[in-house]
Coordinates of C-alpha atoms and ligand atoms in Angstrom, one line a residue:
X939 CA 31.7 2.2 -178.0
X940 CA 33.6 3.7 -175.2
X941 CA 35.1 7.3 -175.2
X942 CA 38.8 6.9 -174.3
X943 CA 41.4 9.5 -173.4
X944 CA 44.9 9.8 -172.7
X945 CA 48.2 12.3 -172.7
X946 CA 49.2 12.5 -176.2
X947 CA 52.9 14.1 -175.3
X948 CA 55.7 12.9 -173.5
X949 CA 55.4 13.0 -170.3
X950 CA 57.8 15.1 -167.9
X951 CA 58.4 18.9 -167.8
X952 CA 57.3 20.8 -171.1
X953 CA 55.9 23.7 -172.6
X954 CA 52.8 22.1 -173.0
X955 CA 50.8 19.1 -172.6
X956 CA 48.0 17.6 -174.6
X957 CA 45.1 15.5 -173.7
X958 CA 43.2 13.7 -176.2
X959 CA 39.4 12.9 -175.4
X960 CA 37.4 10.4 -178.5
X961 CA 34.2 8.2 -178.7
X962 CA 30.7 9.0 -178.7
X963 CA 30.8 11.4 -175.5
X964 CA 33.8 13.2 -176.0
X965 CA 31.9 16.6 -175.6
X966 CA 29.7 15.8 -173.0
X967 CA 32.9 15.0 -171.1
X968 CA 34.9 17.6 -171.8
X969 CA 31.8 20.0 -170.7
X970 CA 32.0 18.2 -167.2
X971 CA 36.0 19.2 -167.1
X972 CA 36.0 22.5 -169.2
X973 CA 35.1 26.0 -167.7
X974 CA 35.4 28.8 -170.2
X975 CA 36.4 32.0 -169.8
X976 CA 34.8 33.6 -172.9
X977 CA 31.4 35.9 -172.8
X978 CA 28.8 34.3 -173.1
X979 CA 31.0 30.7 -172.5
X980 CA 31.7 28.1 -175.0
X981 CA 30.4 24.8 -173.9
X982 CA 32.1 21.8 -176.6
X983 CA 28.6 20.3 -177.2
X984 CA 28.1 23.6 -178.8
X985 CA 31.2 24.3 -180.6
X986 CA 31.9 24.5 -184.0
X987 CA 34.3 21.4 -185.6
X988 CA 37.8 23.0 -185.6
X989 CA 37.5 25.7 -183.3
X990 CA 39.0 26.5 -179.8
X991 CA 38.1 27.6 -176.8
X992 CA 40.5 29.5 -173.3
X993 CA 39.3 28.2 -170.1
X994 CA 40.4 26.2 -167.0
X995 CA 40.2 22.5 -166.9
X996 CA 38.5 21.5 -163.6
X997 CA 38.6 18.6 -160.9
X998 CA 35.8 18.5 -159.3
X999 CA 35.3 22.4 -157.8
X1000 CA 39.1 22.6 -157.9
X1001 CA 41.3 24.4 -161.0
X1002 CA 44.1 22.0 -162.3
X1003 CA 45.3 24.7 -164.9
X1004 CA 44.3 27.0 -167.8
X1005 CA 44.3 25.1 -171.1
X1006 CA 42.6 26.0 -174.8
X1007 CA 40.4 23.1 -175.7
X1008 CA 39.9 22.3 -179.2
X1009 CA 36.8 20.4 -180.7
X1010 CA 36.6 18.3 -184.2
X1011 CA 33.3 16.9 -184.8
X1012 CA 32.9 13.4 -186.5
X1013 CA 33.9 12.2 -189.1
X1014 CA 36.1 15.1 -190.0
X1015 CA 39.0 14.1 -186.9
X1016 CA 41.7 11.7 -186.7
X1017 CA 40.1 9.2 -185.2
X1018 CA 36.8 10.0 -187.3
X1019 CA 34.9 10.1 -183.9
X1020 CA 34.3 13.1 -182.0
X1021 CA 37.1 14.3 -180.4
X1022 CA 38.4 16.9 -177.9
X1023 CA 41.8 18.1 -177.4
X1024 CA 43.1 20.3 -174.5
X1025 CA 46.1 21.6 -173.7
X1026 CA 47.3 22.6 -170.5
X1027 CA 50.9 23.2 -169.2
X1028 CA 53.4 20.3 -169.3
X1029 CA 53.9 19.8 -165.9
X1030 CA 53.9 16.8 -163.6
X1031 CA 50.7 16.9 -162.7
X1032 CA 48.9 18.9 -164.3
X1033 CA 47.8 16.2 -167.3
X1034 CA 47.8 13.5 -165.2
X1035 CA 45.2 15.0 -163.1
X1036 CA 43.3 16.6 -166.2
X1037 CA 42.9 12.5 -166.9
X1038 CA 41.9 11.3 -163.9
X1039 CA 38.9 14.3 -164.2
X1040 CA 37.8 12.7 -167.8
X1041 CA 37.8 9.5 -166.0
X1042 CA 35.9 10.4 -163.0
X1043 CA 33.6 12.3 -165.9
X1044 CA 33.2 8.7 -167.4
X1045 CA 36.0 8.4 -170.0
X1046 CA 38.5 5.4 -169.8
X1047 CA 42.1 5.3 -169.9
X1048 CA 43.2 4.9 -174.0
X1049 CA 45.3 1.4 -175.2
X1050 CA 48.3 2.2 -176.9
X1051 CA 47.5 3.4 -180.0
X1052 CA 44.2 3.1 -179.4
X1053 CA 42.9 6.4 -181.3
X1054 CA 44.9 5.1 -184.5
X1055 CA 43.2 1.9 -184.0
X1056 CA 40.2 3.5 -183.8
X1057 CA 41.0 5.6 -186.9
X1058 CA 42.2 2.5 -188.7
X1059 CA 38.9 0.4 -187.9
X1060 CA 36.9 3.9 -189.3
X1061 CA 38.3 3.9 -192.2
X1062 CA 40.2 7.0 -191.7
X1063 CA 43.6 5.3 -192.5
X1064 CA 44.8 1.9 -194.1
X1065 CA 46.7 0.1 -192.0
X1066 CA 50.0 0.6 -193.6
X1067 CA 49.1 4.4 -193.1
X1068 CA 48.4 3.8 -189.7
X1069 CA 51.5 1.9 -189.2
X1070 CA 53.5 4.6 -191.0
X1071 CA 51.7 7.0 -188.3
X1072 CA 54.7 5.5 -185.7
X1073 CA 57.5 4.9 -188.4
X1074 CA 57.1 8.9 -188.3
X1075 CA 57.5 9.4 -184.9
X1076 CA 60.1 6.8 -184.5
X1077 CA 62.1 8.4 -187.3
X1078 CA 65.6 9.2 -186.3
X1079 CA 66.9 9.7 -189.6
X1080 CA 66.3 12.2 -192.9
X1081 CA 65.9 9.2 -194.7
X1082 CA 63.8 7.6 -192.2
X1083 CA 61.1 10.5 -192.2
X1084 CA 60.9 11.0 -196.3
X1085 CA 59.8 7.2 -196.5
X1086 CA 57.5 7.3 -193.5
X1087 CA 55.9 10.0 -194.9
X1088 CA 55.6 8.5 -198.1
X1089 CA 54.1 5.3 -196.8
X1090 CA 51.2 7.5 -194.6
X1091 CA 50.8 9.2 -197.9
X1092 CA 49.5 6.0 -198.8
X1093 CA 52.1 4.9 -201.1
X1094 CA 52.7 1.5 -200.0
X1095 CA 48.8 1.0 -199.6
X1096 CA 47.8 1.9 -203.8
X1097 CA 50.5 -0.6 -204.7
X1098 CA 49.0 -3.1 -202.6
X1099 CA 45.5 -2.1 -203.9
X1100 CA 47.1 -2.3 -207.4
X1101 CA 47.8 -6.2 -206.7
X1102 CA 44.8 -7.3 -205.0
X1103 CA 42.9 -5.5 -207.7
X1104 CA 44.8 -7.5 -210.1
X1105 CA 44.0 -10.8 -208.4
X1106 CA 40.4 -9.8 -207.1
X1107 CA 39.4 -10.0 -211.3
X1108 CA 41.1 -13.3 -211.9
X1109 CA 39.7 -14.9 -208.4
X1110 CA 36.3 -13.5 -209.6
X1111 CA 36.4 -15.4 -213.6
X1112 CA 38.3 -18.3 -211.3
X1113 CA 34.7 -18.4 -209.5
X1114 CA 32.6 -17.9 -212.3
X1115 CA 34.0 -21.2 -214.3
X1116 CA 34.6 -23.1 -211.4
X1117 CA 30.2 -23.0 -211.4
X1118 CA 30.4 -23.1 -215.0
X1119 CA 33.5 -25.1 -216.7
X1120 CA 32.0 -25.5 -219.5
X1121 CA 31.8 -21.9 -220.7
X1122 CA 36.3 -21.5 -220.4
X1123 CA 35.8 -19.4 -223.9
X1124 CA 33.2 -17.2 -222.7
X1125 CA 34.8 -16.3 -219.5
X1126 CA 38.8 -16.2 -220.6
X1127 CA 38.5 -14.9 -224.4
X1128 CA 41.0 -11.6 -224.1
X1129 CA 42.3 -12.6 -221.0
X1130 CA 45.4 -14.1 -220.3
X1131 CA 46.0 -15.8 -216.8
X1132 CA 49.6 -16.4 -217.2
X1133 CA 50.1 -13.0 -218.0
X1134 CA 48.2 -11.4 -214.4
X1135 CA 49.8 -14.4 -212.7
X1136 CA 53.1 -13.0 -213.9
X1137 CA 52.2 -9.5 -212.6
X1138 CA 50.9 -10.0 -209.4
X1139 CA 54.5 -11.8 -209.0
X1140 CA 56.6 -9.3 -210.5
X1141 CA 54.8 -6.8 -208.5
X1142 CA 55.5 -8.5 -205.7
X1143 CA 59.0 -8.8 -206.6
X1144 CA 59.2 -5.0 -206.8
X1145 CA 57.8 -4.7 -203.2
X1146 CA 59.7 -7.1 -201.5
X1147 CA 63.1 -6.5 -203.6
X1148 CA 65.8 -4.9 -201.2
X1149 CA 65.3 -6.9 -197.6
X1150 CA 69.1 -5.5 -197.0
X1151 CA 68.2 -2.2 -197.7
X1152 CA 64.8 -2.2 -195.5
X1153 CA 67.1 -3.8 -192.7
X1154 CA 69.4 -0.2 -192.8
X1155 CA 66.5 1.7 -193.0
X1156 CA 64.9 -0.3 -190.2
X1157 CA 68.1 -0.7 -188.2
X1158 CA 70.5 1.2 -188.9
X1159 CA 73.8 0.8 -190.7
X1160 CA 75.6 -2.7 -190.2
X1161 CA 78.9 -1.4 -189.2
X1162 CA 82.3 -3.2 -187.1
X1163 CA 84.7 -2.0 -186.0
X1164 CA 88.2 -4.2 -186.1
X1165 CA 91.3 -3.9 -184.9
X1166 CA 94.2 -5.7 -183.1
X1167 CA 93.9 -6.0 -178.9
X1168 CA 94.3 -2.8 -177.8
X1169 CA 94.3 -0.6 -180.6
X1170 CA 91.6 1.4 -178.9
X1171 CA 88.1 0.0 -180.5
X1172 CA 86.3 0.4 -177.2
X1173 CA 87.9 3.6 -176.5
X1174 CA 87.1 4.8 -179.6
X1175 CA 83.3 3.5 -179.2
X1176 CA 82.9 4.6 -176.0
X1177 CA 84.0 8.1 -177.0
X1178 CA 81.3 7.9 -179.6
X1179 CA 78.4 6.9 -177.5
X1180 CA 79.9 9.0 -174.5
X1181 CA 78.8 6.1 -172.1
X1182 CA 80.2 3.1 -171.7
X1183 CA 79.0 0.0 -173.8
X1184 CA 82.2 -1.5 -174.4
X1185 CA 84.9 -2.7 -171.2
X1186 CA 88.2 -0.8 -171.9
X1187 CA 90.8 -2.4 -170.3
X1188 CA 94.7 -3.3 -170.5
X1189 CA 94.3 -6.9 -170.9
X1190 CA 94.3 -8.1 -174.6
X1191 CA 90.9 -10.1 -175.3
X1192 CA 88.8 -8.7 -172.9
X1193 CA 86.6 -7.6 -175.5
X1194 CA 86.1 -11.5 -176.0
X1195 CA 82.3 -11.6 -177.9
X1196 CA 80.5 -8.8 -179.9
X1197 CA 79.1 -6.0 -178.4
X1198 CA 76.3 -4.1 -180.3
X1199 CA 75.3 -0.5 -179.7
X1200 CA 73.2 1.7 -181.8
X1201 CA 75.0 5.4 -182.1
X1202 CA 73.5 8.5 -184.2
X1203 CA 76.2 9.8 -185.5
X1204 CA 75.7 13.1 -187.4
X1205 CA 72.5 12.4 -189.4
X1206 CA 73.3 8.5 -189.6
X1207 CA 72.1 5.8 -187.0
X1208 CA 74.7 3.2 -187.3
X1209 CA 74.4 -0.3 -185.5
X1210 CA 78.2 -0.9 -184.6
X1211 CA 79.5 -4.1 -183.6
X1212 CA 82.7 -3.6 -181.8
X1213 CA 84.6 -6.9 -182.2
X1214 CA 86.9 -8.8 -180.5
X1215 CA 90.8 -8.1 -181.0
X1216 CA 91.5 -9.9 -184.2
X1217 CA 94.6 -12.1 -183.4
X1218 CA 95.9 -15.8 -182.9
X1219 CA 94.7 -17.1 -180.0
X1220 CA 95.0 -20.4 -177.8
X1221 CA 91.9 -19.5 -175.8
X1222 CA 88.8 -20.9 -176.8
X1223 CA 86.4 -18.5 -175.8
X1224 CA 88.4 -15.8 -177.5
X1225 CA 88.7 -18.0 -180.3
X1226 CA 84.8 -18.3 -180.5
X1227 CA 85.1 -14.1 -180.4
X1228 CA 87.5 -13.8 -183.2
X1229 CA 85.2 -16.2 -185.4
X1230 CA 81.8 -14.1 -184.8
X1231 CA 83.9 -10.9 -185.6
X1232 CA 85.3 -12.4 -188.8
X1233 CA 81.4 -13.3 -189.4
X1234 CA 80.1 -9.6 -188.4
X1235 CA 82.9 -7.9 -191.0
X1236 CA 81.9 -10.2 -194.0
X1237 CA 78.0 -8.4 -193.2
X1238 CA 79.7 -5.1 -192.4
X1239 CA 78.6 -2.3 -194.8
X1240 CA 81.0 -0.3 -193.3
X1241 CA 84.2 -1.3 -191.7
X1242 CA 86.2 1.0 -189.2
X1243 CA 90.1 -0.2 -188.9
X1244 CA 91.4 0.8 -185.7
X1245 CA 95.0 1.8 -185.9
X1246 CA 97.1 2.3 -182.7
X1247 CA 99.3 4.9 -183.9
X1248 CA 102.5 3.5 -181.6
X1249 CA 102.1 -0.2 -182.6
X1250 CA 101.0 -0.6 -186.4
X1251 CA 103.2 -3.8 -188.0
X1252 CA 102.8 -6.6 -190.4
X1253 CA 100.2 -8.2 -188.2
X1254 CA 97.4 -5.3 -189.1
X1255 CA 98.2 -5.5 -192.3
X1256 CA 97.4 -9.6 -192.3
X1257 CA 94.3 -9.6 -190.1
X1258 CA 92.8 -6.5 -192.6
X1259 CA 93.9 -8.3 -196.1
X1260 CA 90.6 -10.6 -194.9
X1261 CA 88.1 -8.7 -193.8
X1262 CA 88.2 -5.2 -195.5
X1263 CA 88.1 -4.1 -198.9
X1264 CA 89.5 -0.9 -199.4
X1265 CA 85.8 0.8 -201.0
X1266 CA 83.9 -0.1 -197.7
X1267 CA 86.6 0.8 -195.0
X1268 CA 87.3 3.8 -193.2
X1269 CA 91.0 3.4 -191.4
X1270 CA 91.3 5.6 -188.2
X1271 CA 94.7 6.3 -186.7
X1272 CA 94.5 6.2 -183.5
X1273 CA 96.4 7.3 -179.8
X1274 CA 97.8 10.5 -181.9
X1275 CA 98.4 12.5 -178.4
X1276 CA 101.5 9.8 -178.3
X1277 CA 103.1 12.4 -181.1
X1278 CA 104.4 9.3 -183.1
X1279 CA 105.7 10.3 -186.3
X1280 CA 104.2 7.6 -188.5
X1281 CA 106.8 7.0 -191.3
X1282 CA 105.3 7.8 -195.1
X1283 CA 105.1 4.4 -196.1
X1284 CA 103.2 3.1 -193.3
X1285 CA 100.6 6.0 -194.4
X1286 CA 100.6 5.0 -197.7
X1287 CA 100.1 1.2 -196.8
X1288 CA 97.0 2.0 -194.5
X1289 CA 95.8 4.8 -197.3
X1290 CA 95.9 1.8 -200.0
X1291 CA 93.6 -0.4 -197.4
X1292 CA 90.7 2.4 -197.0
X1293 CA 88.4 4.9 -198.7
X1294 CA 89.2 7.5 -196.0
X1295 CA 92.0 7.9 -193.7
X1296 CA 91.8 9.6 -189.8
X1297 CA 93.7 10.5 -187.2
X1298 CA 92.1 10.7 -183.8
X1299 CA 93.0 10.7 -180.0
X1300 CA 90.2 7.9 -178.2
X1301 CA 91.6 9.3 -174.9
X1302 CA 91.0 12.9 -175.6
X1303 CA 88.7 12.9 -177.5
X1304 CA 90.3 14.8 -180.2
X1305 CA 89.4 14.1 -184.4
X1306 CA 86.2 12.7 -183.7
X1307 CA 84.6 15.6 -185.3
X1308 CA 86.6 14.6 -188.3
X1309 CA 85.6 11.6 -188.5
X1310 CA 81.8 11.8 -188.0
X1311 CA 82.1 14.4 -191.5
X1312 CA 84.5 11.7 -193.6
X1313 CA 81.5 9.3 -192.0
X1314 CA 79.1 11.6 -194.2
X1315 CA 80.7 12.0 -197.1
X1316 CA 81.7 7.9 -197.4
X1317 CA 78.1 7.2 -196.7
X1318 CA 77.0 9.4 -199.2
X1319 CA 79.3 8.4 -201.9
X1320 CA 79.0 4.6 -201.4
X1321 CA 75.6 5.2 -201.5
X1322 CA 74.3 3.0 -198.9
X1323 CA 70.7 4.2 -198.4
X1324 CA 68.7 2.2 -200.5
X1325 CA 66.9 3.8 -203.8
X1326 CA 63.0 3.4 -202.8
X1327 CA 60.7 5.0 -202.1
X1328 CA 60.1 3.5 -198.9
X1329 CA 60.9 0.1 -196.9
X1330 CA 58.4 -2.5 -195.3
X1331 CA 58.2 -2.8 -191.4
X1332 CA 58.5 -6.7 -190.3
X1333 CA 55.2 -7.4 -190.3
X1334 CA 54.8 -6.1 -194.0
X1335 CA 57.7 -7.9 -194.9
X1336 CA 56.9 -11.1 -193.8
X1337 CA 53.4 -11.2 -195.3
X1338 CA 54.7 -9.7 -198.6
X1339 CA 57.6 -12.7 -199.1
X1340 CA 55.1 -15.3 -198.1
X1341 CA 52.5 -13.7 -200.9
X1342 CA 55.2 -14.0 -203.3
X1343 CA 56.5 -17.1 -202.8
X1344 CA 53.2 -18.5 -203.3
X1345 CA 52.6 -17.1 -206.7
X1346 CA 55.3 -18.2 -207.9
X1347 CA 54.7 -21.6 -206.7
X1348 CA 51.4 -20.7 -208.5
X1349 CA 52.7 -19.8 -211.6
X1350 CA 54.7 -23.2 -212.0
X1351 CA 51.5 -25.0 -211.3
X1352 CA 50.2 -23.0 -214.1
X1353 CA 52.7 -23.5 -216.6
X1354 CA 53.4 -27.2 -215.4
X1355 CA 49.5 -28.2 -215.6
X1356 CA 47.2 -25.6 -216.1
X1357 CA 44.7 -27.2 -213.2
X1358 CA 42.0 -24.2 -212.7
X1359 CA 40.7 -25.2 -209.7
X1360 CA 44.2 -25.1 -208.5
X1361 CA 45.2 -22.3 -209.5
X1362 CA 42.0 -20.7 -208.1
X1363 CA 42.4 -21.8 -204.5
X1364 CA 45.6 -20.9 -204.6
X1365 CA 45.0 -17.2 -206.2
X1366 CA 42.4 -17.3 -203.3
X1367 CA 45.2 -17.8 -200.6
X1368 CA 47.6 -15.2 -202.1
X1369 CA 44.9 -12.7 -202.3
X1370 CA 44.0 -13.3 -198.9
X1371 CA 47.4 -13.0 -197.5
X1372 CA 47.2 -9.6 -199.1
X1373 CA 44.2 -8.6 -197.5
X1374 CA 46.6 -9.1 -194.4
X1375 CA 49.1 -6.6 -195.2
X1376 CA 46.4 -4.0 -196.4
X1377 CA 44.3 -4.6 -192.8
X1378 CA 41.1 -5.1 -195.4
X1379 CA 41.3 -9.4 -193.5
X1380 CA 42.7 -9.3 -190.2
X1381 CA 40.9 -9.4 -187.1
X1382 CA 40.6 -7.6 -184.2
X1383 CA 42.6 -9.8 -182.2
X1384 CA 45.2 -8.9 -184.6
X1385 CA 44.2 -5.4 -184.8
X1386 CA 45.1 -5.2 -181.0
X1387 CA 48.3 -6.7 -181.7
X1388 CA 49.7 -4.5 -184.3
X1389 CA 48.3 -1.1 -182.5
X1390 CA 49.7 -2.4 -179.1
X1391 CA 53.1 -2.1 -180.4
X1392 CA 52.2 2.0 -180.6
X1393 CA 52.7 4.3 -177.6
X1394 CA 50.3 5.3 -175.4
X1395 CA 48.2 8.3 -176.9
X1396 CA 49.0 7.4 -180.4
Ligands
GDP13 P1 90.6 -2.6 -177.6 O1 91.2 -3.9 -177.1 O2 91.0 -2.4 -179.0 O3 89.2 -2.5 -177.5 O4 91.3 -1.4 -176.8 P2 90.8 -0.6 -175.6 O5 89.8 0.4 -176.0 O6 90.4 -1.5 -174.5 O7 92.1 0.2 -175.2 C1 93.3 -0.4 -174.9 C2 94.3 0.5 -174.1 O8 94.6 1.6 -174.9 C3 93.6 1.1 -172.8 O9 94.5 1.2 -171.8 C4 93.2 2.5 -173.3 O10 93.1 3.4 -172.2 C5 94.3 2.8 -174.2 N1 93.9 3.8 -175.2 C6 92.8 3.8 -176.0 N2 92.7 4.8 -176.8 C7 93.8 5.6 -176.5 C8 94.3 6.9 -177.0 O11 93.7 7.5 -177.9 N3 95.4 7.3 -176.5 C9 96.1 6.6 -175.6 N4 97.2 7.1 -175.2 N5 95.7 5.4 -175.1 C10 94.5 4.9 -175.5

């Protein structure tokens, strides 16, 4: 086994950098780097598990930079090897060239996510832990962290173990009579194969349940935002992103296809499709445009209707009665620095068409702050976050719907025909598909695949 290292934060200017050493000769490396500055020194082959130690960090006979070195002696580390830490300034080259030291010292350059990996393949994590390990990191969201954490917590992993348990017993009688068939009595008396069948599928049910919900958490928010030509929608996107994603121009249709962009907006990543003007058209392509918007509000869970505060008629009015409903639509009012005086009723037929009502300048920039809190509270009160615990990554996902579509495909063989040996080869696919998602069956081929989607020092 090789000892790898690598920078484990972001590279660039910081306050501090830190350089993760793990593998069998983790210490004796470190030891070749490492000068202490303590009396009588502190070598890491000698170190205590969890303690530190001030020094320099050398190349060759020349000091890259002071640094405090911490040792955690195997199993009791993240990787569950023996592993060195040290932490030096977060400059430019300072880490970089505390690496190349541990390589010339005999260490190699880390895979991504190779310590995980390694932690993973010691048992120190399940894989959905380890997985859970980057959902934290790549957390943008409140929402996002709470079921990240709950998943390294090992949330996801006992309900998995809870299954295969389940189907581990009935594989195992499914064995038993398969070498004995003559003994059904003895092996099934108090147990009922219908009723685990049944389980293991309504368990899988529960897991695999809110696919939509996963995709927010995943994703982000599917929002659109419509509107007439010119009413402002790019404006109003770019002044959300405050770059441009979206062409803003005079010329009604430009905005001819979809444009997606995600946007954080307060504590909400939203994934906004900014659609093309909504109105009747002889040109194709647009035509194509206005279809695909039509198709992106109908999967909208939230709808923004653009106003343009100088040019609201009956035509708004007719493109929204199709695509918005009034409990998923925000209706934003904008070019307000024209100082129109909207007439009362007009208000009152745009407040009867949304949840929320604002006014905002695209140009200036002005209401936007307005928005993004009526953006809060309609999230919150439409209740769009889903109600689990936590959500499946892809990989999960897909594994999980494929287990469940094969017990129930089980089940109906069951209750169709009763066929043992069936029903046991099958039980043994499902359960092996499990042992998939919980990393007990994958290889390492797949191992590398999974941990190569992880950053570098992960
Ligand atoms: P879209 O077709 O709905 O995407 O509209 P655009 O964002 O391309 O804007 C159409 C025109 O309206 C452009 O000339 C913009 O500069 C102008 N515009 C957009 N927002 C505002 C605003 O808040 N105030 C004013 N006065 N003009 C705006």
């Amino acid at each position: 086994m090789s000892t790898i290292c690598s920078v484990s934060t972001p590279h660039g200017l910081g306050g501090i950098a830190v350089i993760r050493i793990s593998g069998p000769l983790a210490f004796k490396i470190a030891d070749k780097v490492f000068k202490s500055a303590a009396n009588p020194p502190k070598t890491p082959p000698q170190m205590k598990t969890y303690t530190c130690a001030y020094g320099q960090v050398y190349s060759n006979d020349e000091i890259i930079d002071d640094c405090i070195l911490s040792v955690f002696r195997a199993p009791h580390s993240f990787t569950g090897e023996d592993v060195c830490e040290i932490s030096v300034h977060g400059g430019y080259l300072t880490a970089k060239k505390t690496v190349d030291a541990l390589i010339n010292s005999g260490a190699v350059h880390a895979r991504n996510g190779e310590f995980t990996e390694r932690a993973f393949l010691n048992g120190k994590l399940s894989l959905t832990q380890a997985e859970s390990v980057m959902d934290v990191i790549r957390a943008k969201t409140n929402t996002e962290l709470r079921m990240a954490n709950a998943k390294k917590d090992g949330l996801l992993a006992k309900r998995i173990e809870k299954i295969t348990g389940d189907l581990r017993g009935l594989c195992a009688k499914l064995g038993v009579w398969a070498d004995y068939p003559d003994d059904y009595d003895y092996y099934f008396e108090n147990f009922d194969i219908e009723e685990i069948l049944l389980s293991v599928k309504s368990d899988l049910e529960e897991l695999t349940k809110s696919p939509k919900s996963d995709e927010i958490i995943r994703n982000g928010i599917p929002t659109v935002v419509i509107g007439k030509p010119n009413v402002g929608k790019s404006s109003f996107l770019n002044c959300l992103t405050g770059r441009s994603t979206a062409i803003v121009s005079d010329i009604p249709g430009t905005t001819r296809d979809i444009i997606e962009t995600e946007i954080m907006i307060g504590e909400h990543r939203l994934r906004i499709k900014d659609t093309a003007g909504i109105h009747e058209t002889a040109d194709i392509i647009e035509t194509i445009g206005i279809a695909r918007a039509k198709e992106a509000a109908d999967t909208a869970e939230i709808k923004l209707l653009i106003f343009d505060a100088g040019n609201i008629d009956d035509c708004d009015f007719e493109i929204y009665k199709n695509l918005a409903e009034k409990s998923n639509t925000i209706a934003i009012i904008n070019k307000t620095d024209l100082n129109i005086d909207l007439p009362s009723e007009m208000l009152t037929r745009i407040n009867a068409k949304a949840a929320f009502t604002v006014k905002i300048s695209a140009k200036n920039g002005t209401g936007i702050d307005e928005f993004t809190e009526i953006l809060d509270k309609f999230i919150k009160q439409s209740k769009i976050y889903p109600d689990t615990e936590f959500v499946l990554n892809e990989r999960q996902m897909t594994i999980a719907a494929a287990a469940l579509s094969r017990i129930t495909e089980t089940v109906d063989v069951y209750k169709t025909s009763a066929a043992l040996d069936i029903i046991s080869v099958m039980c043994d696919s499902v359960l092996s598909e499990l042992l998939t998602l919980s990393g007990e069956n994958i290889t390492v081929a797949v191992a590398d695949k999974i941990f190569s989607e992880f950053c570098v020092g992960k």
